[in-house]
Coordinates of C-alpha atoms in Angstrom, one line a residue:
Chain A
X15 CA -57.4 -64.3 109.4
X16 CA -55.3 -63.6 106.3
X17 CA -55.4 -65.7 103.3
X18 CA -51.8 -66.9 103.7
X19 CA -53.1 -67.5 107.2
X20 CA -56.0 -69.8 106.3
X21 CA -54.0 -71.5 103.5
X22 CA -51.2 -72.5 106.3
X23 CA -54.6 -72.9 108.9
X24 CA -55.4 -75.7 106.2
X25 CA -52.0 -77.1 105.4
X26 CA -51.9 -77.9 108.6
X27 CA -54.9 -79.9 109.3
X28 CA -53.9 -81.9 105.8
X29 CA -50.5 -82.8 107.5
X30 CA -52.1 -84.0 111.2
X31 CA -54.9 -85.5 109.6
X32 CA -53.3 -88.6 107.9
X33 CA -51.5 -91.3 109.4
X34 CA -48.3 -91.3 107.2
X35 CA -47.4 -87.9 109.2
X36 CA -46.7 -89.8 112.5
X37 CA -45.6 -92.8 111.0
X38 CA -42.7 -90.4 109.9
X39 CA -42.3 -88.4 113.2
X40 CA -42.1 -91.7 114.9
X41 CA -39.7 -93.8 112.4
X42 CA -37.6 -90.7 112.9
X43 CA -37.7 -90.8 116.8
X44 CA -37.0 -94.4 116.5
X45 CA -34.2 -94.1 114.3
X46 CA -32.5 -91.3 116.4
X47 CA -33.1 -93.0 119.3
X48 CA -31.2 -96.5 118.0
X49 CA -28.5 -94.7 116.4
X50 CA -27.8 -92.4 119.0
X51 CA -27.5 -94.8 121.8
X52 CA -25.6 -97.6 120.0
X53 CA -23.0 -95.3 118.4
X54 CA -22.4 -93.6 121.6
X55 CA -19.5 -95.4 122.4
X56 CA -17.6 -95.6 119.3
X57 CA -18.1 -92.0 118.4
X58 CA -16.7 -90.3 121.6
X59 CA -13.7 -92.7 121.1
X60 CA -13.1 -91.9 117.6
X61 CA -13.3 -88.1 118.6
X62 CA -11.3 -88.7 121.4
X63 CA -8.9 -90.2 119.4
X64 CA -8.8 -87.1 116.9
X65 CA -8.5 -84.9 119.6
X66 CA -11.7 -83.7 119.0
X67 CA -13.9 -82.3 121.9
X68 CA -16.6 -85.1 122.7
X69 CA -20.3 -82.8 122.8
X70 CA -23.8 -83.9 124.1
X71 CA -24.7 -83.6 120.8
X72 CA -22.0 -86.3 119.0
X73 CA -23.7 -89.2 118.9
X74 CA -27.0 -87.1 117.6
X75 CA -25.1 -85.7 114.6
X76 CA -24.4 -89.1 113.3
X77 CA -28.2 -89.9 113.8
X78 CA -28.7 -87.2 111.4
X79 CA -27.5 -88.6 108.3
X80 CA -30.4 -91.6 108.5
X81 CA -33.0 -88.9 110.0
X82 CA -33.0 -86.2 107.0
X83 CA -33.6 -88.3 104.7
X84 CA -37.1 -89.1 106.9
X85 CA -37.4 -85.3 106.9
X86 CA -36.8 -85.1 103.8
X87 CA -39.5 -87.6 102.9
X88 CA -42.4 -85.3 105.3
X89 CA -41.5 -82.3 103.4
X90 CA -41.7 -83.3 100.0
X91 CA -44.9 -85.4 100.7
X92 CA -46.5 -82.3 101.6
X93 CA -46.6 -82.1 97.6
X94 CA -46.2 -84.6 95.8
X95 CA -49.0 -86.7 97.8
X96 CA -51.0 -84.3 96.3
X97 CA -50.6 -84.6 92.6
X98 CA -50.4 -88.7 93.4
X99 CA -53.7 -88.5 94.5
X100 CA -54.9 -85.5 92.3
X101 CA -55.7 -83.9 95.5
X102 CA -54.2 -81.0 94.1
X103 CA -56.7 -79.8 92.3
X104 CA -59.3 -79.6 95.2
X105 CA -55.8 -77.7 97.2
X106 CA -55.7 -75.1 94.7
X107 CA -59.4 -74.7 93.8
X108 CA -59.2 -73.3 97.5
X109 CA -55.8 -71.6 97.4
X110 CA -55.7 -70.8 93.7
X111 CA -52.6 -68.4 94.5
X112 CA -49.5 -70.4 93.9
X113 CA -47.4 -68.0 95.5
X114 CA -49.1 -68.1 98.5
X115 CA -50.1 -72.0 98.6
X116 CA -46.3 -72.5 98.3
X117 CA -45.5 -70.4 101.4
X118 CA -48.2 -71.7 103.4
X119 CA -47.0 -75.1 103.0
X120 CA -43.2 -74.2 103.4
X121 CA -44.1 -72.4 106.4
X122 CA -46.1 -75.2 108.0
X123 CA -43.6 -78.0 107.2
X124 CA -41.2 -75.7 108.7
X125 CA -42.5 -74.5 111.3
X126 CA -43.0 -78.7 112.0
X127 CA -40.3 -80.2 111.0
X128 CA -38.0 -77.7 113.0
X129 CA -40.6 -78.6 116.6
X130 CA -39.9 -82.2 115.9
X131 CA -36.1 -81.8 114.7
X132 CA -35.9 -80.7 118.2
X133 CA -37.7 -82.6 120.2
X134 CA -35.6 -85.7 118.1
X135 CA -32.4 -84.4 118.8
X136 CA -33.1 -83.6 122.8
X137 CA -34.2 -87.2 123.1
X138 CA -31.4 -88.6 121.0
X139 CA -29.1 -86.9 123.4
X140 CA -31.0 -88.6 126.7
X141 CA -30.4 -91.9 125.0
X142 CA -26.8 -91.2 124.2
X143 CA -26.4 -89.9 127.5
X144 CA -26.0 -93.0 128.9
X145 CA -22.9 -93.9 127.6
X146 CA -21.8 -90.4 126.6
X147 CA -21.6 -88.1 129.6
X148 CA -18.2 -90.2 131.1
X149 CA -16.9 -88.6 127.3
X150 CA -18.6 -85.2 127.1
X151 CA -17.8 -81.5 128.2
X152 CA -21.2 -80.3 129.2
X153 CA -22.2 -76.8 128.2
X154 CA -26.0 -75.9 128.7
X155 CA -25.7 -72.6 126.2
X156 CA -23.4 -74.9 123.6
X157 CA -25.7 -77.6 123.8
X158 CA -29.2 -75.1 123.1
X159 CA -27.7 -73.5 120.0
X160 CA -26.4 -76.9 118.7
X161 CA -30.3 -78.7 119.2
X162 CA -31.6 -75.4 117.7
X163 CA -29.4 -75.6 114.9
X164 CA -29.9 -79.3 114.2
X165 CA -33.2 -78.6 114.6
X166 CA -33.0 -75.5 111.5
X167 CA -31.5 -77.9 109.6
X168 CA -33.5 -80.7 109.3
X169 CA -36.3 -77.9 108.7
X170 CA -34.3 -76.6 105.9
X171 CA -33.7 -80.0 104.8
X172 CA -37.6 -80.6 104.6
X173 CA -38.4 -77.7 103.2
X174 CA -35.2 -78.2 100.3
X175 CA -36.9 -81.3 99.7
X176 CA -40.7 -79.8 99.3
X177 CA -39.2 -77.5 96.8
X178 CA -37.9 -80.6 94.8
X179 CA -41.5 -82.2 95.4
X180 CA -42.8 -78.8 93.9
X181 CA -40.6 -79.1 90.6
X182 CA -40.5 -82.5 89.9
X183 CA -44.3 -83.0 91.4
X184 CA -43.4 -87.3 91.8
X185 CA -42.0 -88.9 94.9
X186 CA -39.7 -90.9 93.5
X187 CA -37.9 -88.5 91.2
X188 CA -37.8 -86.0 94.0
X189 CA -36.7 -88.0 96.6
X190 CA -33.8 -89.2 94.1
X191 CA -33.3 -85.8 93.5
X192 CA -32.9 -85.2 97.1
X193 CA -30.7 -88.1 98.0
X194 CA -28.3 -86.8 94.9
X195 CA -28.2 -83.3 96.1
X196 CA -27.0 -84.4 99.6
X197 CA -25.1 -87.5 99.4
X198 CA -23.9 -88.1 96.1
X199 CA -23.2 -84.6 94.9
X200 CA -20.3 -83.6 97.1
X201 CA -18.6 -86.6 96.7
X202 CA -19.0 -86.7 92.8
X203 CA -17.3 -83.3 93.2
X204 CA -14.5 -84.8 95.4
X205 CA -14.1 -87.3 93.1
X206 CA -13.9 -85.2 89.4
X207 CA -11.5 -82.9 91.8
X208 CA -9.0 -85.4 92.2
X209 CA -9.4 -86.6 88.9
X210 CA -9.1 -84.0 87.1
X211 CA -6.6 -82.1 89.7
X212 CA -9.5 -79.2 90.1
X213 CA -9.1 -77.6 93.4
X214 CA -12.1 -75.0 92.8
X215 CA -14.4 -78.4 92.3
X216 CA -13.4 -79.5 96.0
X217 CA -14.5 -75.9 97.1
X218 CA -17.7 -76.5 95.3
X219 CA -18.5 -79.9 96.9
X220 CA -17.9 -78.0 100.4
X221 CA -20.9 -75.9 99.7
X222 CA -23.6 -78.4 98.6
X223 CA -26.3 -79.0 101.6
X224 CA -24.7 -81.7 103.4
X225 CA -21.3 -79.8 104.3
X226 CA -22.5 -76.6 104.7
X227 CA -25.0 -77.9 106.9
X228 CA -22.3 -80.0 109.3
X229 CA -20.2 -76.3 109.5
X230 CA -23.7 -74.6 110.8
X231 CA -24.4 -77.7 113.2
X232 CA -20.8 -76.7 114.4
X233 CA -21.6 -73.4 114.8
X234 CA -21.1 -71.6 111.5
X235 CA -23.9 -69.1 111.2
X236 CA -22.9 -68.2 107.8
X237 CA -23.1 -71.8 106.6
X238 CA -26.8 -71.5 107.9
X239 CA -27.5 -69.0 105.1
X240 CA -25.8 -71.0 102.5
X241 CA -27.8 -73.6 103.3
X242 CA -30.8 -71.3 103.4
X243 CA -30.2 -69.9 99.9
X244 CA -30.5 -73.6 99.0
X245 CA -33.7 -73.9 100.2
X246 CA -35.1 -70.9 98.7
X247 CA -33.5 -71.3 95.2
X248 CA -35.0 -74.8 94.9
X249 CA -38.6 -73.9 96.3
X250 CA -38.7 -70.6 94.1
X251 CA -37.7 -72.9 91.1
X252 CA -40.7 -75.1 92.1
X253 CA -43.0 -72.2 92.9
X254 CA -41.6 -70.6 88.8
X255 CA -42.6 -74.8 87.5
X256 CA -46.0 -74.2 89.3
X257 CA -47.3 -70.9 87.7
X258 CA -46.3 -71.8 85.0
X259 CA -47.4 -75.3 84.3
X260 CA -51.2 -76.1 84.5
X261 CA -51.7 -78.6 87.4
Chain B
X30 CA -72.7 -66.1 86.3
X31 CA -69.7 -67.6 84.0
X32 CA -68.3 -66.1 81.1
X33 CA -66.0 -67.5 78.6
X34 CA -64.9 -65.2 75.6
X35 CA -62.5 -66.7 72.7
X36 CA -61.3 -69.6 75.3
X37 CA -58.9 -71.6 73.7
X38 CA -56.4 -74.4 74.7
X39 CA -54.0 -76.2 72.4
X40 CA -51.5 -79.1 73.4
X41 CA -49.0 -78.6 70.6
X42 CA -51.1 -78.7 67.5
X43 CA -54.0 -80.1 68.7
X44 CA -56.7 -78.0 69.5
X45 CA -58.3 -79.5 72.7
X46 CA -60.9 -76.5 73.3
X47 CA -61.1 -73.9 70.2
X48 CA -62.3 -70.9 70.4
X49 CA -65.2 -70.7 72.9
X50 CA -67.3 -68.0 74.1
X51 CA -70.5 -68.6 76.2
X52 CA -72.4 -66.9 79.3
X53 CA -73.9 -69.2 81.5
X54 CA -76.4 -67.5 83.5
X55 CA -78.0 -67.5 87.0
X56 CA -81.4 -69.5 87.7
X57 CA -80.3 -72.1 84.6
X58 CA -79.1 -75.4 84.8
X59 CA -76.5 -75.7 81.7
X60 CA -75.8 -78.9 80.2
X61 CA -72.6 -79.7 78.7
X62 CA -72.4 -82.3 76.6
X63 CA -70.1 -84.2 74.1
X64 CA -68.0 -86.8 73.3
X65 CA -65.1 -88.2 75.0
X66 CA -62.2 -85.9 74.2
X67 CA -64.4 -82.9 73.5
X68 CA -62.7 -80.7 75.4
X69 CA -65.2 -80.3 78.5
X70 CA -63.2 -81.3 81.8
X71 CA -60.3 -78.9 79.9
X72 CA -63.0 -76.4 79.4
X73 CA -63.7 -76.7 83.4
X74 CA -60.7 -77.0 84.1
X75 CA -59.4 -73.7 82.4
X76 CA -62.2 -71.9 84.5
X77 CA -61.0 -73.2 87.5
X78 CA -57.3 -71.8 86.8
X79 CA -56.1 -75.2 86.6
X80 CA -55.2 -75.3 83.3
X81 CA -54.1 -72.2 82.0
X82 CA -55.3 -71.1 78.3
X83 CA -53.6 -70.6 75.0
X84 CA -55.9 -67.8 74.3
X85 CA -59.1 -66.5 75.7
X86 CA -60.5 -65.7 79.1
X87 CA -62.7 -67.5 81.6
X88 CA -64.4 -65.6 84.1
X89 CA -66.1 -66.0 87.2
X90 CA -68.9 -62.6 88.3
X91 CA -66.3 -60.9 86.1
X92 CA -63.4 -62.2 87.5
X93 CA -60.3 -64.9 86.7
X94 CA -60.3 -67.6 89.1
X95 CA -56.9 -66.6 90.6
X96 CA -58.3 -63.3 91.6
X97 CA -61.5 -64.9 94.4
X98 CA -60.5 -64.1 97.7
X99 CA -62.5 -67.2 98.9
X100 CA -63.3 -68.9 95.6
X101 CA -65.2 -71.3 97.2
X102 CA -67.6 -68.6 98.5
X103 CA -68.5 -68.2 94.8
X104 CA -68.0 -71.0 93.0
X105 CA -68.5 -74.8 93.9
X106 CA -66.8 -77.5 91.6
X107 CA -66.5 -81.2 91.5
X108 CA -64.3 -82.0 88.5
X109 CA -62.8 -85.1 90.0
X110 CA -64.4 -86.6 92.7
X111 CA -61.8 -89.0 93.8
X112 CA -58.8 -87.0 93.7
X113 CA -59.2 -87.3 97.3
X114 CA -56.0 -88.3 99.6
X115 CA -57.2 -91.6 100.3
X116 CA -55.7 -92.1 104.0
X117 CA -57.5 -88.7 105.0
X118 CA -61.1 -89.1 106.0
X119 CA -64.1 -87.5 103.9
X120 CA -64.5 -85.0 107.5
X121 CA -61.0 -84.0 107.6
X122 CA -60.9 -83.5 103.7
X123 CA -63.8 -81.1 104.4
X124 CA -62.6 -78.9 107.3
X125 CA -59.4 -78.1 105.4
X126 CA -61.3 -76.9 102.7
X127 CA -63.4 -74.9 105.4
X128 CA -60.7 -73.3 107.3
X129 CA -58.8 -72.3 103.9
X130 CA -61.5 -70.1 103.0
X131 CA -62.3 -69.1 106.6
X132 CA -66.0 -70.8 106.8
X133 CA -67.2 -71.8 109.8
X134 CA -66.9 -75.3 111.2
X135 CA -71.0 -75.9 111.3
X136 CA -70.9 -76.0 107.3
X137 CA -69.0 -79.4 107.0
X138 CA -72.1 -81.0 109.2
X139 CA -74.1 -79.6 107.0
X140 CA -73.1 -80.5 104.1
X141 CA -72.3 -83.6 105.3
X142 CA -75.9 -84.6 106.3
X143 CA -77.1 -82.8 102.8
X144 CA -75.1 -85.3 101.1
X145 CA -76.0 -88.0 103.0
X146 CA -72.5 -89.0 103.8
X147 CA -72.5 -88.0 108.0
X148 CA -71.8 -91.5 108.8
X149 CA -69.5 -92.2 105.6
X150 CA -67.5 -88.9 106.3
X151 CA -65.8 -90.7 110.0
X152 CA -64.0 -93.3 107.6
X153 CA -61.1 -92.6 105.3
X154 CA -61.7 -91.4 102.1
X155 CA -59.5 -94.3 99.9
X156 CA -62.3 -96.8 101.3
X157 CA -65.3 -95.0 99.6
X158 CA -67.0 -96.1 96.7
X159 CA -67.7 -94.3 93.9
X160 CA -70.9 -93.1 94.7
X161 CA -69.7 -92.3 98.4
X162 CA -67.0 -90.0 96.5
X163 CA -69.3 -88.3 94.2
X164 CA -71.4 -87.7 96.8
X165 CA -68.1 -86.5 99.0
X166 CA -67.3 -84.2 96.1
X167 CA -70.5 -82.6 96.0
X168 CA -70.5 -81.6 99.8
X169 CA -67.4 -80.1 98.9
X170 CA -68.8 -77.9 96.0
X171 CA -71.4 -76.6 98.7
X172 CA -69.6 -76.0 101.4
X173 CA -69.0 -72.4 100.6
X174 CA -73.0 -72.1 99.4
X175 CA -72.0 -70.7 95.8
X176 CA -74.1 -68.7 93.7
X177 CA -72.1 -70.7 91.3
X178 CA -71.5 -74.6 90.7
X179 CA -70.1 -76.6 88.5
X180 CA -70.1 -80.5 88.1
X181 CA -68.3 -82.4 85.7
X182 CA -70.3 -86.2 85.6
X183 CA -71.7 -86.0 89.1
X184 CA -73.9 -89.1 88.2
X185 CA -71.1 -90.9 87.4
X186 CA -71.1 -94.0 89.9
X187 CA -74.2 -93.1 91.4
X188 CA -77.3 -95.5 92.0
X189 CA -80.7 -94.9 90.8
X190 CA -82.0 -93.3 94.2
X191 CA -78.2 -91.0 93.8
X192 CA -79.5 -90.1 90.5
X193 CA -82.7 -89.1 91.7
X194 CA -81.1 -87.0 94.0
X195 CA -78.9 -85.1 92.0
X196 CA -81.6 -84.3 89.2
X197 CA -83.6 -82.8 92.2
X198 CA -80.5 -81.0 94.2
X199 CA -79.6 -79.3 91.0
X200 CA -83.2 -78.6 90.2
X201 CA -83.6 -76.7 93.5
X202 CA -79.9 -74.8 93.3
X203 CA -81.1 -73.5 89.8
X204 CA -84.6 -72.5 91.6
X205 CA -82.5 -70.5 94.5
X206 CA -80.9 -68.4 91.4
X207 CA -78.1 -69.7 91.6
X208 CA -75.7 -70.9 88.3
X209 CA -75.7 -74.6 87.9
X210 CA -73.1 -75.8 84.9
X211 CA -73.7 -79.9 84.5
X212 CA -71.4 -82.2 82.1
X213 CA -72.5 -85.3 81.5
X214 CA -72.3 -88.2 78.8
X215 CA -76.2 -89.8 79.8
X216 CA -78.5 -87.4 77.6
X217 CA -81.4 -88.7 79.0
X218 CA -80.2 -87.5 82.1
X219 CA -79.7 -84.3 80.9
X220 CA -83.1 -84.1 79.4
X221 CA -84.9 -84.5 82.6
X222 CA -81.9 -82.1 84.4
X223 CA -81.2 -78.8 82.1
X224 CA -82.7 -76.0 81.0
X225 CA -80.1 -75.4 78.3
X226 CA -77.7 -77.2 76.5
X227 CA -74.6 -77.2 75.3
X228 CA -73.0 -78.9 72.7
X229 CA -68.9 -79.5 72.1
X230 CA -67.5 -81.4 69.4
X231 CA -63.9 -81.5 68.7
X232 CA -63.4 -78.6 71.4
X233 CA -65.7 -76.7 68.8
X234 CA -69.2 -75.2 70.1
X235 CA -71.6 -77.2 68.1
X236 CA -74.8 -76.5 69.9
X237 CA -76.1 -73.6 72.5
X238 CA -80.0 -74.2 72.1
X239 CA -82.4 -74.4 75.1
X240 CA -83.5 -77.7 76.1
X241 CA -87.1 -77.9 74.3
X242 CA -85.3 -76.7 71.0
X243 CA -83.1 -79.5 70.7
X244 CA -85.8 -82.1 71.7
X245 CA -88.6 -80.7 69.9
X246 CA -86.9 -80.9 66.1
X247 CA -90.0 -82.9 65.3
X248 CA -89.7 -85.5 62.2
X249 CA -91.5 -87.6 60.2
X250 CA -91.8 -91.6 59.5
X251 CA -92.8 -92.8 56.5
X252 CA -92.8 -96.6 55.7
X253 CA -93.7 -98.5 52.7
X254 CA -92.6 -100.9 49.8
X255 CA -91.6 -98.2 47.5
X256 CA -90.2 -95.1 48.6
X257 CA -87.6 -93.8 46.1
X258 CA -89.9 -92.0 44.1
X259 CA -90.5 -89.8 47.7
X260 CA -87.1 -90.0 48.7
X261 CA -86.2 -88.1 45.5
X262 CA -88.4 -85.2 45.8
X263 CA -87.8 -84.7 49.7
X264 CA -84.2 -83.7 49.8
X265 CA -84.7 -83.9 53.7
X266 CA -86.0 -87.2 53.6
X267 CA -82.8 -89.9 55.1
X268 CA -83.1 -93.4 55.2
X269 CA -83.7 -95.2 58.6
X270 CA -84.5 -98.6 57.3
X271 CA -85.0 -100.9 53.8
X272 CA -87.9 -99.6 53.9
X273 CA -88.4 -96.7 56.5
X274 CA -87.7 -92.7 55.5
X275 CA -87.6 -90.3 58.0
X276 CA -88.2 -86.7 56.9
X277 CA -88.0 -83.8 59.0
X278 CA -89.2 -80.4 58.1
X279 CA -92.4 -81.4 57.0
X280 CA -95.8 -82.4 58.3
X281 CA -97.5 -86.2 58.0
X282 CA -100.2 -84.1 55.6
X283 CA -97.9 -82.7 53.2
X284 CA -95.8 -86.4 53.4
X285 CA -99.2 -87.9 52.9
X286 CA -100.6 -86.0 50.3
X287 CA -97.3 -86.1 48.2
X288 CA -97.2 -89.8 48.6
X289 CA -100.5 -90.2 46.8
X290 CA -99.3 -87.9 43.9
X291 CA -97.0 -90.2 42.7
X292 CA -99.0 -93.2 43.4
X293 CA -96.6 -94.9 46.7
X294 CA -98.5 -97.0 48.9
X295 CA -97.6 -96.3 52.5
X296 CA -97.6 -99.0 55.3
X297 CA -96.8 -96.1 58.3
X298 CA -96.8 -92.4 58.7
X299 CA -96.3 -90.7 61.9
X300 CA -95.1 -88.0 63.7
X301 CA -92.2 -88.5 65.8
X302 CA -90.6 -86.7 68.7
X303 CA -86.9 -87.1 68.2
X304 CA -85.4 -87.3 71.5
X305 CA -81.9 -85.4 72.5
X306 CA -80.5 -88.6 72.3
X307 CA -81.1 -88.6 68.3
X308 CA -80.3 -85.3 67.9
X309 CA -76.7 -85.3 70.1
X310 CA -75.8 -88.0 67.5
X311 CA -76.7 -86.1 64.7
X312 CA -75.1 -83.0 66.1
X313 CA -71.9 -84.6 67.0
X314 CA -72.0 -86.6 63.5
X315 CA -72.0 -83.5 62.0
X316 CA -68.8 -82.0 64.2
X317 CA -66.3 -85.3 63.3
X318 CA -67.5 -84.6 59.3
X319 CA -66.9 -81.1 59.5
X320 CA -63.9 -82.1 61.6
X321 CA -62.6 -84.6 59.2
X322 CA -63.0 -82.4 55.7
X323 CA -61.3 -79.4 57.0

């Protein structure tokens, strides 16, 4: 094995090996599951009512907005667990490459994060199904590239938020950080837009995460490499705050 | 085999480690001692990469850190022993660090039973005592079977039988060749442990002496109703008591024999062995007065 390989080798049993991991994979579940199957009803008619098409996937995109944050939380944890508990030291006395500790860990949260995204959002479709199906035009292709894409996003989503956990190194600053970037940011831009009768602001606040994100859920490829490029600019900022800070 | 050469760290203007250049060598075990704040855990740190220096290298068998392939394989450290994820169990915190430097699984066992901590290991690591961390810590330091190790306060927490057990392990790891670098605060610890010694004051080397050096500075107590007279004509005389000098330099013959020059009556005079104890005070002493005038 490589050293990148071991590194990620080791990630890995770090993430299975404490409980909090599958406390997270489970709230998520949960939380898919309840949203999914009690908004069922009133998203299809809302869509309907838009003319909007009604998907398999509906009711599972408005899970989303609870689930990331859960994501979110997994991804950045992967980090800044470690400098809570000083464990870090013992991570990088092993892995004393930063460079390469930083991909093993993006790639293992990733690689996770996007297996359980998926496995979330094909669930959260069975319990919307229910009530959804007497709504929804059933496409088996459509409805493979839309679970795949949710399930790239809440990847990217973690791995954003392990970047963030990377530079700022504490849970609570990071996970505000986090919550900012995707909630409050494009709607601060809305807001000064209006205000200030700046049209280039609202074109701004259509490219921060959240946005961006729904256009690639709905099928915008390039939207998935915006939101990409968010993901790597934040984690090579916290890979830059790494080398050169000590630990 | 470490080797530090101008190694220097500064936080702003202060100097937490200034200027330091040592080799620690194979089949020793180094002491490292000094007061709180003398820059030691920065010093370890710096040589594990951790903390990067303001000048100065740190190297490891000729090498930075940052450049071991398996550092692990060459050098074992405990610098910290409960930065441990508590909710992870002492076995699980041990296989990570196996499979990241591709070791095979049979060295967390034994290490494990080395240690003493097979049965400990199955629980989670936040639940551990002190001593069940130290001892945690210092399965992890073997785990790749080092030529090099390095221990900041592994008898920190430990019981008497754990201190026992260290002195000996470290003993043994010096005995297979290997390079054994020890911080501690207890002297009398390191006086049973090291071969060499190392003394930091204010981040400043203030002693590099081997062990029987340091102890043997051999002195003399003189004790009696009327000492000035003696005091005066020994500049190396210091008092120790109303009426107690101790001298050092100079043998209880010349002491006596000068005593009865100028007519002193002497209640005691004897030869003592000043331990490392007495002379890490003075030593340190020295460093904050040096410290405190410049």
């Amino acid at each position: 094995m490589n050293a990148l390989a071991r590194a990620a080798a080791a990630e890995w049993l770090k993430l299975r090996s404490v409980r909090s991991t599958w406390w997270f994979a489970g709230g998520a579940l949960l939380t898919m599951l309840l949203v999914a199957a009690l908004e069922a009803k009133d998203t299809a008619v809302f869509l309907r009512k838009h003319g909007l098409p009604v998907e398999p996937v509906s009711s599972v995109v408005e899970g989303l907005d609870w689930v990331q944050l859960i994501f979110g939380s997994l991804g950045m944890l992967a980090v800044t667990s470690e400098y809570a508990t000083r464990s870090i030291m013992v991570t990088l006395a092993c892995t004393p490459s930063r460079t390469r500790l930083v991909l093993a860990k993006v790639a293992v949260v990733g690689a996770t994060t996007f297996l359980a995204g998926g496995l979330v959002s094909v669930l959260g479709v069975a319990a919307s199904a229910p009530v959804l199906r007497r709504y929804w035009e059933f496409d088996a292709g459509q409805v493979t590239g839309r679970i795949l894409a949710i399930a790239a996003y809440l990847a990217l989503v973690a791995v954003l938020a392990l970047g963030l956990g990377t530079l700022i190194r504490r849970s609570a600053g990071a996970l505000t950080m986090l919550f900012a970037l995707l909630y409050v940011l494009p709607i601060g831009l809305q807001g000064l837009a209006t205000s200030l009768n700046a049209e280039f602001l609202n074109t701004l606040a259509a490219y921060t995460p959240m946005p961006v994100g729904e256009r690639f859920i709905a099928g915008e490829a390039a939207s998935g490499l915006v939101l990409t490029a968010w993901a790597a600019v934040v984690v090579a900022a916290g890979l830059w705050v790494m080398r050169e800070r000590d630990a | 085999m470490i080797t530090l050469h101008g190694l220097t760290k500064r936080y702003g203007d202060k100097t937490a480690v200034d200027d330091l250049t040592l080799e620690l060598t194979p089949g020793t075990v180094t002491g490292f001692l000094g007061p709180n704040g003398a820059g030691k855990s920065t010093t370890m740190r710096m040589i594990m990469g951790l903390d990067s220096p303001t000048s100065g290298t740190a190297l490891i068998g000729g090498r930075p850190y940052a450049d071991l392939d398996r550092p692990l394989r060459t050098i074992g450290a405990l610098l910290d022993a409960k930065a441990v994820h508590p909710a992870r169990s002492g076995r699980d915190h041990l296989r990570a660090m196996t499979v990241s430097q591709g070791l095979p699984s049979s060295r967390v066992e034994e290490v494990l039973a080395l240690t003493g901590m097979a049965e400990g290991a199955r629980r989670r690591a936040g639940t551990y005592s002190l001593g069940m961390s130290q001892r945690l810590g210092i399965a992890g330091a073997l785990l790749g079977d080092p030529e090099v190790l390095m221990l900041d306060e592994p008898v920190n927490g430990l019981d008497p039988d754990g201190v026992r057990w260290i002195r000996t392990l470290l003993r043994s790891l010096a005995a297979e060749g290997r390079t054994v670098f020890v911080s501690s605060h207890l002297m009398s610890e390191m006086e049973r442990t090291a071969d060499r010694l190392i003394v930091l004051g204010k981040g400043r080397l203030i002693a590099d002496e081997p062990m029987e050096r340091l102890v043997a500075g051999s002195e003399v107590r003189v004790r009696g109703p009327r000492l000035r007279p003696l005091a005066d004509v020994l500049p190396a005389a210091r008092w120790t008591g109303p009426d107690e000098l101790t001298v050092s330099g100079h043998t209880t013959e010349q002491i006596g024999r000068q005593a009865y020059e100028l007519g002193l009556p002497l209640y005691e005079l004897r030869a003592v062995e000043s331990s490392l104890e007495e002379s890490y005070m003075r030593l340190t002493a020295d460093s904050t007065e040096f410290g405190a005038s410049a």
